[in-house]
Structure formats: structure tokens, C-alpha cells
PDB file of C-alpha atoms and ligand atoms in Angstrom:
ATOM      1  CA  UNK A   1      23.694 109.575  82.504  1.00 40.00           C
ATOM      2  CA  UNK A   2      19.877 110.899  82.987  1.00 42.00           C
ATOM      3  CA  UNK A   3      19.356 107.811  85.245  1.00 43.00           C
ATOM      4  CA  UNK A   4      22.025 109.146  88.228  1.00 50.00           C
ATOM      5  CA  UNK A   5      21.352 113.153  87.554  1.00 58.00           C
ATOM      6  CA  UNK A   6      22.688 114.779  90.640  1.00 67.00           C
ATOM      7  CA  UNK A   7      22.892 118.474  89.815  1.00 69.00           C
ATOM      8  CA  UNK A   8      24.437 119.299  93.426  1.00 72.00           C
ATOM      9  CA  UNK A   9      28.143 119.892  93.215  1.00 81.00           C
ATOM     10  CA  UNK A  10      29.889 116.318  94.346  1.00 88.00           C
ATOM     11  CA  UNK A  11      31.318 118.442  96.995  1.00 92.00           C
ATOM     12  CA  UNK A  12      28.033 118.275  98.738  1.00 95.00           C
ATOM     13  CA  UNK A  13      27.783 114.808  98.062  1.00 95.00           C
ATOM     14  CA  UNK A  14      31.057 113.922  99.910  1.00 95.00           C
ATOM     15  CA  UNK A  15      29.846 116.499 102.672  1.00 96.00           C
ATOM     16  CA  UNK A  16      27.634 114.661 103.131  1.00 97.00           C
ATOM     17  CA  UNK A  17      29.266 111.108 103.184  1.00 97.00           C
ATOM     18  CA  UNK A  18      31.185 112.680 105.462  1.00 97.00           C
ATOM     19  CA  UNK A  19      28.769 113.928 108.114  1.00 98.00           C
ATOM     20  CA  UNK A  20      26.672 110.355 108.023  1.00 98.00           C
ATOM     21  CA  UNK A  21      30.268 109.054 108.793  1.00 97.00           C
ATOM     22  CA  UNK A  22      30.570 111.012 111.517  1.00 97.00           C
ATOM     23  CA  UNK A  23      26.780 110.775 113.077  1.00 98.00           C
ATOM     24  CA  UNK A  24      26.199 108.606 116.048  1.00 98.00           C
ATOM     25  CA  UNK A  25      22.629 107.486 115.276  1.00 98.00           C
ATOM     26  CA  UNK A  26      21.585 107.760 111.790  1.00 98.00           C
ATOM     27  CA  UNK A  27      17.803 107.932 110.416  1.00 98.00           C
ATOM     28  CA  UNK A  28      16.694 108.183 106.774  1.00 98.00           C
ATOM     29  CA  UNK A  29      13.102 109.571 106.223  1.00 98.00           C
ATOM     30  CA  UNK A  30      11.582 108.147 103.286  1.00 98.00           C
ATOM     31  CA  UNK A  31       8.816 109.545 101.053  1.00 96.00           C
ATOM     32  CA  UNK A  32       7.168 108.779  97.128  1.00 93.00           C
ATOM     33  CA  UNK A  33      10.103 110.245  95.689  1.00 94.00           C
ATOM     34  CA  UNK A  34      12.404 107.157  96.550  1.00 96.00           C
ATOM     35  CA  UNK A  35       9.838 105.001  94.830  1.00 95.00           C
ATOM     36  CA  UNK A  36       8.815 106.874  91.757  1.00 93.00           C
ATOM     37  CA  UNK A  37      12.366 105.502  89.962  1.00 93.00           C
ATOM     38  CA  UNK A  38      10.803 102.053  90.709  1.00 95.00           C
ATOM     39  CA  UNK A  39       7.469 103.340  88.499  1.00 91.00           C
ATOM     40  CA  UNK A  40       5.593 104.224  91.469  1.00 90.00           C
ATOM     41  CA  UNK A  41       3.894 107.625  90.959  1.00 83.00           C
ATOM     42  CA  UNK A  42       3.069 109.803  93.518  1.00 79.00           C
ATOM     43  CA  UNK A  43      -0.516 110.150  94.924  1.00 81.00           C
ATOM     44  CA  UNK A  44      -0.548 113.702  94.630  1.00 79.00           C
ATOM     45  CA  UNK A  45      -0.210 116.523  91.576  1.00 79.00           C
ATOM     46  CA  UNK A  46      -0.535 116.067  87.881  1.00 81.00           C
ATOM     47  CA  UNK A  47       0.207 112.666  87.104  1.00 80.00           C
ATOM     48  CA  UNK A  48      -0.311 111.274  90.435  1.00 84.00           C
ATOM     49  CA  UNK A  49      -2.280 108.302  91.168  1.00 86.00           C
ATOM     50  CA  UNK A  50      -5.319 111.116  92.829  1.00 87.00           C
ATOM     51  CA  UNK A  51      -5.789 111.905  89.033  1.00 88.00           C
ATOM     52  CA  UNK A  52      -6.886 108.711  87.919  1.00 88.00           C
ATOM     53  CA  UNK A  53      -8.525 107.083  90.848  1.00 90.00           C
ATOM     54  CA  UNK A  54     -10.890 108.335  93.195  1.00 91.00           C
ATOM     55  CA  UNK A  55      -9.349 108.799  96.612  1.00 92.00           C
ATOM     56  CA  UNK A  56     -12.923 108.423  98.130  1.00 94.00           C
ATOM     57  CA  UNK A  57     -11.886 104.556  98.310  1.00 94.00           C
ATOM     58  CA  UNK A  58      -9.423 105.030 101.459  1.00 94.00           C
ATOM     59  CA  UNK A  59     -12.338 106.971 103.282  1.00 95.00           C
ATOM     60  CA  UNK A  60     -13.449 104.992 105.882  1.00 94.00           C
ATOM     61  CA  UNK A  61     -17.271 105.806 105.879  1.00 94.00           C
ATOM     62  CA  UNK A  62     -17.021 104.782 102.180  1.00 96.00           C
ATOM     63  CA  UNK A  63     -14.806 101.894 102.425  1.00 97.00           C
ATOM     64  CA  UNK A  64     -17.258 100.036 104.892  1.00 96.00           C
ATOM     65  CA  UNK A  65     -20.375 101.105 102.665  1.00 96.00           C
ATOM     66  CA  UNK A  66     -19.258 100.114 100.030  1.00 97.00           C
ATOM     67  CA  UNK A  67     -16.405  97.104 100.506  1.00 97.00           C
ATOM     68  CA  UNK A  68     -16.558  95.411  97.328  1.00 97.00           C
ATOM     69  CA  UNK A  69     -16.044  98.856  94.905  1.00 96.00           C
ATOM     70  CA  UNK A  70     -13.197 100.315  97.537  1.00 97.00           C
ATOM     71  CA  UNK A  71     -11.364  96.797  97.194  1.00 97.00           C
ATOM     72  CA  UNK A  72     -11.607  96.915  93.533  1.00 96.00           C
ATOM     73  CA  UNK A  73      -9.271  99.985  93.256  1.00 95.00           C
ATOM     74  CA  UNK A  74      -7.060  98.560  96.055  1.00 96.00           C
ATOM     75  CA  UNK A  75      -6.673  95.801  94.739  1.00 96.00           C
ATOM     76  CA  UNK A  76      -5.612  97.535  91.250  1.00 93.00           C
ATOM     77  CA  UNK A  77      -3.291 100.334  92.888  1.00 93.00           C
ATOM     78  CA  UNK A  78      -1.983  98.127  96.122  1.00 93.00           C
ATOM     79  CA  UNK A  79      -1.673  94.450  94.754  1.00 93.00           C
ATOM     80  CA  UNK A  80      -1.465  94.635  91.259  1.00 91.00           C
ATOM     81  CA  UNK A  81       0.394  97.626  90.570  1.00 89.00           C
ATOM     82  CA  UNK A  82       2.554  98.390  93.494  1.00 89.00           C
ATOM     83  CA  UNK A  83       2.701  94.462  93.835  1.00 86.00           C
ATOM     84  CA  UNK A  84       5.301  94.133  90.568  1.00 89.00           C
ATOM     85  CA  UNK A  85       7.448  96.769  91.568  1.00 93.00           C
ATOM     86  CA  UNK A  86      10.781  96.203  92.363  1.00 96.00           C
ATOM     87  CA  UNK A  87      13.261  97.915  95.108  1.00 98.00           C
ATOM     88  CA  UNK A  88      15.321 100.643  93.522  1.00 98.00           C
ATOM     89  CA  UNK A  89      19.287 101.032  93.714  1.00 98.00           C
ATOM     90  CA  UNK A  90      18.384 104.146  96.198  1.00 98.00           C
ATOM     91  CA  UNK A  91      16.598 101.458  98.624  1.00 98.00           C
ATOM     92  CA  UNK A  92      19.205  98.947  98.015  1.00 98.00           C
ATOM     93  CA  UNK A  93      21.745 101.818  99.034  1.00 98.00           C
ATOM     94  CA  UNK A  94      20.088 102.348 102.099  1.00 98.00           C
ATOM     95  CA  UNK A  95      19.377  98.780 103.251  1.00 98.00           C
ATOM     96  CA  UNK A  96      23.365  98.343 102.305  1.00 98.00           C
ATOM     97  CA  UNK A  97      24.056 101.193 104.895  1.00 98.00           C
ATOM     98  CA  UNK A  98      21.978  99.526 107.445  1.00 98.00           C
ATOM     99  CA  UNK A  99      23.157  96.162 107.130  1.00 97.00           C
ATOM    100  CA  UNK A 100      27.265  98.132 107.626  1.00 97.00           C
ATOM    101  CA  UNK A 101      25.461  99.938 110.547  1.00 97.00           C
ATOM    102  CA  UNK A 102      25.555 103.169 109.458  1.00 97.00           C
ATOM    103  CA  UNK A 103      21.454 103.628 109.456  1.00 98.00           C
ATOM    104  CA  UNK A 104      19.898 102.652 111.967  1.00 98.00           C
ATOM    105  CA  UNK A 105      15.946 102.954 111.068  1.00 98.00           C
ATOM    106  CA  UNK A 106      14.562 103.971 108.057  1.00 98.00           C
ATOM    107  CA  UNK A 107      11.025 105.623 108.666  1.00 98.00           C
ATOM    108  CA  UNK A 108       9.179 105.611 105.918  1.00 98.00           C
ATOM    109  CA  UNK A 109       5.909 107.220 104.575  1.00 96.00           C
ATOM    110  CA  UNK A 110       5.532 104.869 101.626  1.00 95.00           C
ATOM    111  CA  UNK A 111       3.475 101.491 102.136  1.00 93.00           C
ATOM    112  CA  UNK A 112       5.393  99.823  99.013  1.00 92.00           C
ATOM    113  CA  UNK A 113       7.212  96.880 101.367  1.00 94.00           C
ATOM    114  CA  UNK A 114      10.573  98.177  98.675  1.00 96.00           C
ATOM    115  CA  UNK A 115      12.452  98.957 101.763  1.00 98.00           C
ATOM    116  CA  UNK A 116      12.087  95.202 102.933  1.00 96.00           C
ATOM    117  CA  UNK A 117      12.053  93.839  99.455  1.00 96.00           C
ATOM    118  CA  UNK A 118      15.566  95.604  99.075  1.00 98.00           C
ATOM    119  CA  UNK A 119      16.708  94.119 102.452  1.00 98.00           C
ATOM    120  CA  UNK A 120      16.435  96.588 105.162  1.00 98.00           C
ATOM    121  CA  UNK A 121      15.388  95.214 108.359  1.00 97.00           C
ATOM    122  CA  UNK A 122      14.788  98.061 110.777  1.00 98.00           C
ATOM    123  CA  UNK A 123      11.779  99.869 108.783  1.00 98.00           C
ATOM    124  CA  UNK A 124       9.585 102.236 110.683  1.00 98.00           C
ATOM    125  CA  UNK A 125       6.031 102.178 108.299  1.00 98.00           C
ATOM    126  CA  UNK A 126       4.704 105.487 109.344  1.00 98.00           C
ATOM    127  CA  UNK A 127       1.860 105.118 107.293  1.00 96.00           C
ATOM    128  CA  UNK A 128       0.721 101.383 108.232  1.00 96.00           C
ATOM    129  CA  UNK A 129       1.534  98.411 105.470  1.00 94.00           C
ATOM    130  CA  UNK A 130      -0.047  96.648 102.531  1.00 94.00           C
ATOM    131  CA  UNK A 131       1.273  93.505 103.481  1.00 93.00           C
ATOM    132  CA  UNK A 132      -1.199  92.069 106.587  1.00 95.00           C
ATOM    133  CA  UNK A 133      -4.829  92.938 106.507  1.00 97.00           C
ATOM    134  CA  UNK A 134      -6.652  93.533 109.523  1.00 96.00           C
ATOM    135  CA  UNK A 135     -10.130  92.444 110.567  1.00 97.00           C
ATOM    136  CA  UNK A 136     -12.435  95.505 111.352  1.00 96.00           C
ATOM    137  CA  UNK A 137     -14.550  93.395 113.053  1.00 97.00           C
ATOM    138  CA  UNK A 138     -12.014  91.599 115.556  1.00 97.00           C
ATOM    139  CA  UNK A 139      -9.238  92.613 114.561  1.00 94.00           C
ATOM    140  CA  UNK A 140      -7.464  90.186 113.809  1.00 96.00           C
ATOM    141  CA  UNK A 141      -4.445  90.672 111.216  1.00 95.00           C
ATOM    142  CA  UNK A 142      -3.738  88.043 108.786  1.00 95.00           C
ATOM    143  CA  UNK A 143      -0.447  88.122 106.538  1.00 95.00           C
ATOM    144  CA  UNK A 144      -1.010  89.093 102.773  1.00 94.00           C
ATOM    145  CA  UNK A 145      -1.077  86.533  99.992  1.00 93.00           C
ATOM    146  CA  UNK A 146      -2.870  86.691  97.014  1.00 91.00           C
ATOM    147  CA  UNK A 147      -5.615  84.156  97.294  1.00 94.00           C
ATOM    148  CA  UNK A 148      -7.145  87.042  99.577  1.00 95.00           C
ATOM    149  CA  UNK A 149      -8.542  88.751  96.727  1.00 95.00           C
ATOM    150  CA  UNK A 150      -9.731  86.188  94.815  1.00 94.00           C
ATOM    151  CA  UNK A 151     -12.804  86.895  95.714  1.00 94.00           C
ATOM    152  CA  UNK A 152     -13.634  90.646  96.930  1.00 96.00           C
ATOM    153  CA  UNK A 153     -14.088  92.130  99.657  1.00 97.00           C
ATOM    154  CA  UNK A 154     -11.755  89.493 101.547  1.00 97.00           C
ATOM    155  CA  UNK A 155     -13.112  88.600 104.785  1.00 96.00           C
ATOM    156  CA  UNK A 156     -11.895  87.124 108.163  1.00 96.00           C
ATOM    157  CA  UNK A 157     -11.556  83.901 108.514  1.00 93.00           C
ATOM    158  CA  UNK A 158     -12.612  83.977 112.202  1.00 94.00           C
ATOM    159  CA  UNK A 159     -15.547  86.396 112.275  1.00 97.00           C
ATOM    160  CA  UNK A 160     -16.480  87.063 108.555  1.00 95.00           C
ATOM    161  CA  UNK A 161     -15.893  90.759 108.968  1.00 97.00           C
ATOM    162  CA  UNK A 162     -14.105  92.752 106.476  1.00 98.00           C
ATOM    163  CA  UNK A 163     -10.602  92.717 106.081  1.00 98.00           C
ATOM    164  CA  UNK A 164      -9.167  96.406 105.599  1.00 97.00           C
ATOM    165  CA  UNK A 165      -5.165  96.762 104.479  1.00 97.00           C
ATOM    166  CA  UNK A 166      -3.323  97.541 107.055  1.00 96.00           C
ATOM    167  CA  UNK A 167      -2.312 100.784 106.167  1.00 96.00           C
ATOM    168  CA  UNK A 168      -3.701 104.267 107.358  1.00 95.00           C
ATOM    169  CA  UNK A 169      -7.353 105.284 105.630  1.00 95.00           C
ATOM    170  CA  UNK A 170      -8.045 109.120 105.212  1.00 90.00           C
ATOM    171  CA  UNK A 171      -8.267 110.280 108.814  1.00 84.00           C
ATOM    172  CA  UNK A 172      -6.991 107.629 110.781  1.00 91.00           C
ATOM    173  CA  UNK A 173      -4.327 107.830 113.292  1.00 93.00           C
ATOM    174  CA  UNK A 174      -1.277 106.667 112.874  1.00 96.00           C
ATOM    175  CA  UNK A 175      -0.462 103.403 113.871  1.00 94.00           C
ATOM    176  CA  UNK A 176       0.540 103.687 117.876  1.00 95.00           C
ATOM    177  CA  UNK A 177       4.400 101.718 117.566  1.00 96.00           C
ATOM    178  CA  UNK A 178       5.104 103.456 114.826  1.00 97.00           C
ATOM    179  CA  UNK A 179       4.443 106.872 115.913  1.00 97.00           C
ATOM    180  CA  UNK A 180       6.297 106.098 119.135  1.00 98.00           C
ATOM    181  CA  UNK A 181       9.037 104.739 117.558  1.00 98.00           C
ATOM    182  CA  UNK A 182       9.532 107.729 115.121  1.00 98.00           C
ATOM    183  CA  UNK A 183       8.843 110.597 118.041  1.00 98.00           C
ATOM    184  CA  UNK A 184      11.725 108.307 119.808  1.00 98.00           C
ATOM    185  CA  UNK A 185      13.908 109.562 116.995  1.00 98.00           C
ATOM    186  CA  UNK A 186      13.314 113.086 116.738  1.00 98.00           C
ATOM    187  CA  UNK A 187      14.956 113.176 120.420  1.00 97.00           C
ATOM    188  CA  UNK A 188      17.952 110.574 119.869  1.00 98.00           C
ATOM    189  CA  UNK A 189      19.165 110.523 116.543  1.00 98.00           C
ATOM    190  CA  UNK A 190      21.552 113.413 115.232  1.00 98.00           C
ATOM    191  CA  UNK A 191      21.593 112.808 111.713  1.00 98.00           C
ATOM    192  CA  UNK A 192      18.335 112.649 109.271  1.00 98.00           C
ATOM    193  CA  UNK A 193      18.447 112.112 105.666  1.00 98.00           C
ATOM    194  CA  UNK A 194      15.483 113.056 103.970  1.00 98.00           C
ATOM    195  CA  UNK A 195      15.011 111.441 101.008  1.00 98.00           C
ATOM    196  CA  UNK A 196      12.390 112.167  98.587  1.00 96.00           C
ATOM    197  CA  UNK A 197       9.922 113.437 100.761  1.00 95.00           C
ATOM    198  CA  UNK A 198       8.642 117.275 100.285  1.00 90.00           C
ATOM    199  CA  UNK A 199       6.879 117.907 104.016  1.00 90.00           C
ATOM    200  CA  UNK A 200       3.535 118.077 102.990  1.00 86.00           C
ATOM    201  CA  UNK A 201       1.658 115.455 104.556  1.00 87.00           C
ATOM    202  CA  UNK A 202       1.071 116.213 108.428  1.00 90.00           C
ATOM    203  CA  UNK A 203       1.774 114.428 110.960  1.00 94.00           C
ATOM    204  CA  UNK A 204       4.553 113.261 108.961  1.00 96.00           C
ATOM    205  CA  UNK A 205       6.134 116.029 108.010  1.00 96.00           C
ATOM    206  CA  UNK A 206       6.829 117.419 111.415  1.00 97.00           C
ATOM    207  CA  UNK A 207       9.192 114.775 112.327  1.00 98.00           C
ATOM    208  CA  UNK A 208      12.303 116.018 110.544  1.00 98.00           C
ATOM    209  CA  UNK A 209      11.020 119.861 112.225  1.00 98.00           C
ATOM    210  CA  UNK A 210      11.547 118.155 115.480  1.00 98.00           C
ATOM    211  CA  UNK A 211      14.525 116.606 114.648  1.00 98.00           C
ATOM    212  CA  UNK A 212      15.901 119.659 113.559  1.00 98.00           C
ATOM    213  CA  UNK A 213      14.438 121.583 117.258  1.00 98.00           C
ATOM    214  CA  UNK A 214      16.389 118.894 118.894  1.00 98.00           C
ATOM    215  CA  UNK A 215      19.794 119.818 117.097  1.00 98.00           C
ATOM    216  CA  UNK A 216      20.002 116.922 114.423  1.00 98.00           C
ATOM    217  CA  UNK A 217      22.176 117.711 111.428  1.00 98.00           C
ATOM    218  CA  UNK A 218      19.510 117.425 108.648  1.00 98.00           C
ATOM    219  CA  UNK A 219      20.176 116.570 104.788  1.00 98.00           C
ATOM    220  CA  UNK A 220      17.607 116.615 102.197  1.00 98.00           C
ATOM    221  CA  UNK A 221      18.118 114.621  98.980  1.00 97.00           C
ATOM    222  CA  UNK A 222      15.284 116.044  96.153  1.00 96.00           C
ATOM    223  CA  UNK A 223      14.799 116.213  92.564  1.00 94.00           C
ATOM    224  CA  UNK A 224      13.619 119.608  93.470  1.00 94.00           C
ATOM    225  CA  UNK A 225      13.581 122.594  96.467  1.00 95.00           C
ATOM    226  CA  UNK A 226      10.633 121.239  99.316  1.00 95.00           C
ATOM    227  CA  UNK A 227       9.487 123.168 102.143  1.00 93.00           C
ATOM    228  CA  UNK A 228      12.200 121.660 104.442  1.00 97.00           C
ATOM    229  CA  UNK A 229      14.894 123.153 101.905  1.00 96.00           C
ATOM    230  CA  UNK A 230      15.720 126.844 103.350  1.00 92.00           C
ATOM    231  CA  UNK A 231      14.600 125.869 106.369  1.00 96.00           C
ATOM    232  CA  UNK A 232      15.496 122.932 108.636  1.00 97.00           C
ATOM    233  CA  UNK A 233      17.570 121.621 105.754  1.00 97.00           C
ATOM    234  CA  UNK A 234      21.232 121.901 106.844  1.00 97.00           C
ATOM    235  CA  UNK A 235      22.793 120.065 103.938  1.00 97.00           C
ATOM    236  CA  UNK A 236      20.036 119.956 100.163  1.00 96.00           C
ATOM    237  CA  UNK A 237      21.441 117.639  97.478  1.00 96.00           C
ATOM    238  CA  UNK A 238      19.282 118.166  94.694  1.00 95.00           C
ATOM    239  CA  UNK A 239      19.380 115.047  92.135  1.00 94.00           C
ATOM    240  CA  UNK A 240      17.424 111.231  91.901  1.00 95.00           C
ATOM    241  CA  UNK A 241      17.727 109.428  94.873  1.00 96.00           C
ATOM    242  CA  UNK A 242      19.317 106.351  93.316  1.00 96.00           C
ATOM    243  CA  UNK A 243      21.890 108.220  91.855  1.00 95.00           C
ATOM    244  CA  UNK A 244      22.940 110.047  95.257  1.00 96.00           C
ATOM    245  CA  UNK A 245      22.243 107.552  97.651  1.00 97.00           C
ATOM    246  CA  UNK A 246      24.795 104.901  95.339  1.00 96.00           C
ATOM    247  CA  UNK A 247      27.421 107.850  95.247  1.00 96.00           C
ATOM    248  CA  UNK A 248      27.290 108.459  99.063  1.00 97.00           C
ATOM    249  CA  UNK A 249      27.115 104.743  99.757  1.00 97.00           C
ATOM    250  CA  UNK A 250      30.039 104.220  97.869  1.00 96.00           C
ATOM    251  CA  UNK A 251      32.104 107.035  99.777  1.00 96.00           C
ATOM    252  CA  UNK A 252      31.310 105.688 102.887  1.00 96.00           C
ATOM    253  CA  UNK A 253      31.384 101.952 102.486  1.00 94.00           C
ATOM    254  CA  UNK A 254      34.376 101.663  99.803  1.00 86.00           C
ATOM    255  CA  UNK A 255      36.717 104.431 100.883  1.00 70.00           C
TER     256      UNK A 255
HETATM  257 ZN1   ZN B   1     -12.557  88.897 112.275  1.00 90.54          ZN
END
């Protein structure tokens, strides 16, 4: 079935059910890959959402210039689009292995909400959220719903200052719990799965390199080789992440 394509031997499937089975503290690191089988493209290469919008929107100098046109595209790619996308059977799989106790945090990269929408409850959002908006002029953070944008830019309801999503803008650090949270992990847990994330987008991307420095075991679920694969990747399954993900679940949870 073209849906579950895992091209990996199952060998290295149960190998790996078997090493999460055996892993004291367990995180998966999530990128756009576990979301692209619930029609979420990529930003980056050839069909990613880069080639259709302009980026400039998330720049921050351009974002406060120019509120109204930035919130357009937001609105489009963040609220609309990403808005009627559903969880995937790979984030079900994980939030299913968090709720037996076999993960304990899933960091992610993406700022989708599928993690929580498919149940998980300990989600690290590297990247910041789309679900509370944050005054830049107070700061105040207000939950998402979607009389916000009914008119555009939304503003604060205190202070009449912008409201910017809550998610990271081109330069911006990244959000201070978060960070700590994941750097916590690169010291304490001993198993990372890596799941449809290719290590390209620093800081990010060193997380799972630190991980590795500090001895965890490290397996990489990808539709293709990344630039962890050959190198901190102890264990590569190379297939859709719903497809493994269900297929290790299922040896762990069911056997
Ligand atoms: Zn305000």
C-alpha cells in the first residue's frame, strides 16, 4: 500500500521497537515531514510553501510596516490552510506512545497544533505556536479564535497594539521555555526519534547532535537520507512516517 511505504527491512523496524522499549526517557523530534501526509507542504524546496508566498511576511521589520499585507498571507497559510488540517496516524502513533508512557516529550519544529489535535500532551513547540497571539506592544497573549481576523491586522484588546502569532518571525530567538526545555533533553534522555526532520534549520537541528555527544541512541525515520543519516543516526528507517510510526506502535503497545 503506497500510503504505509516503508522501504527499510521490518527488521529495522522491530529494532527499533525494541530499543524505544528498552530506553529510559524517550524523545521524538518532530519536523514538516510528519505533517506533509496531513497536506501540509513544506516551507522549503520546489513545491514548498517559499514558492508561492513571499517569506518577506514573517520578517519582522516588514511585518510591523506593513501589518495589514503580512496578516493577509498569515492568515491564508496559518488559519485557513493549516487551520483544516487534521492530525495524521504518525501523530496519533506518537500521542498513543505518550499517553502508554513510552514518550515522554515530543519537541517539535512544526507550529501546526497536530501534535495536540492528535492528543499528545507533553509538546515542546520549538518554533513558538499559531494558536495565542501576542501583543507587541504589551505583550499580552490572547488565545486564538477566529473572530481575531475578522478584521486585519488584529489588535490588543488592552493597548491597541498589534497582535503578532506567537510563533518565531525570521530572526527571532527562540522562545526561552522551550529552548530550555529541549537543551534539558539533549543531557537526560537516551533515546531520540527523529521523525521527518532533515537538520537543516539551525538552532534546531543541533539538538539531536547533542543528543547524540551525550550518548543517546538516535533513530531517524525519513522518506529519504538527511544530514543526520551517516552521521549521528544510529538506527535510519527510511519510509512515511505514518506508516512506521503505526508499525512500531503496534510492536510495542500490542505485543
Ligand atoms: Zn497590548
Amino acid at each position: 500500500m503506497a500510503n504505509n511505504l516503508i522501504t527499510s527491512d521490518y527488521s529495522v523496524i522491530k529494532k527499533a521497537a525494541e530499543k524505544i522499549k528498552e530506553a529510559e526517557r524517550v524523545i521524538a523530534f518532530t519536523g514538516a515531514g510528519i505533517s506533509v501526509e496531513s497536506g501540509i507542504p513544506p516551507f522549503r524546496g520546489p513545491d514548498g510553501l517559499w514558492s508561492r508566498y513571499d517569506p518577506v511576511v514573517l520578517d519582522m521589520n516588514y511585518f510591523l510596516n506593513n501589518p495589514e499585507d503580512s496578516w493577509k498571507v498569515i492568515k491564508e497559510i496559518f488559519y485557513d490552510f493549516f487551520g483544516k488540517a487534521a492530525p495524521n496516524p504518525a501523530h496519533y502513533a506518537l500521542a498513543e506512545l505518550e499517553k502508554e508512557g513510552i514518550i515522554k516529550n515530543i519537541i517539535t519544529q512544526n507550529i501546526d497544533n497536530l501534535h495536540q489535535q492528535a492528543g499528545s500532551r507533553n509538546v515542546i513547540e520549538f518554533h513558538g505556536t499559531s494558536r495565542t497571539l501576542a501583543c507587541v506592544n504589551c505583550g499580552k497573549k490572547i488565545s486564538f479564535h477566529e473572530g481575531l481576523l475578522e478584521s486585519l491586522p488584529p489588535r490588543c484588546s488592552e493597548c491597541t497594539g498589534l497582535l503578532k502569532p506567537d510563533f518565531i518571525f525570521f530572526g527571532e530567538g527562540i522562545p526561552h521555555q522551550a529552548y530550555s526545555s529541549s537543551i534539558f533533553e539533549t543531557s537526560n534522555a537516551d533515546l531520540w526519534i527523529l521523525v521527518g526532520t532533515t537538520g537543516e534549520i539551525m538552532p534546531a537541528s543541533m539538538l539531536p547532535v547533542n543528543a547524540s555527544e551525550n550518548g543517546a541512541y538516535i533513530i531517524e525515520v525519513n522518506i529519504n537520507e538527511s544530514n543526520y543519516t551517516g552521521s549521528i543516526t544510529d538506527l535510519f528507517i527510511k519510509g512515511k512516517a505514518s506508516g512506521v510510526l503505526s508499525s512500531i506502535k503496534k510492536l510495542i503497545l500490542e505485543e
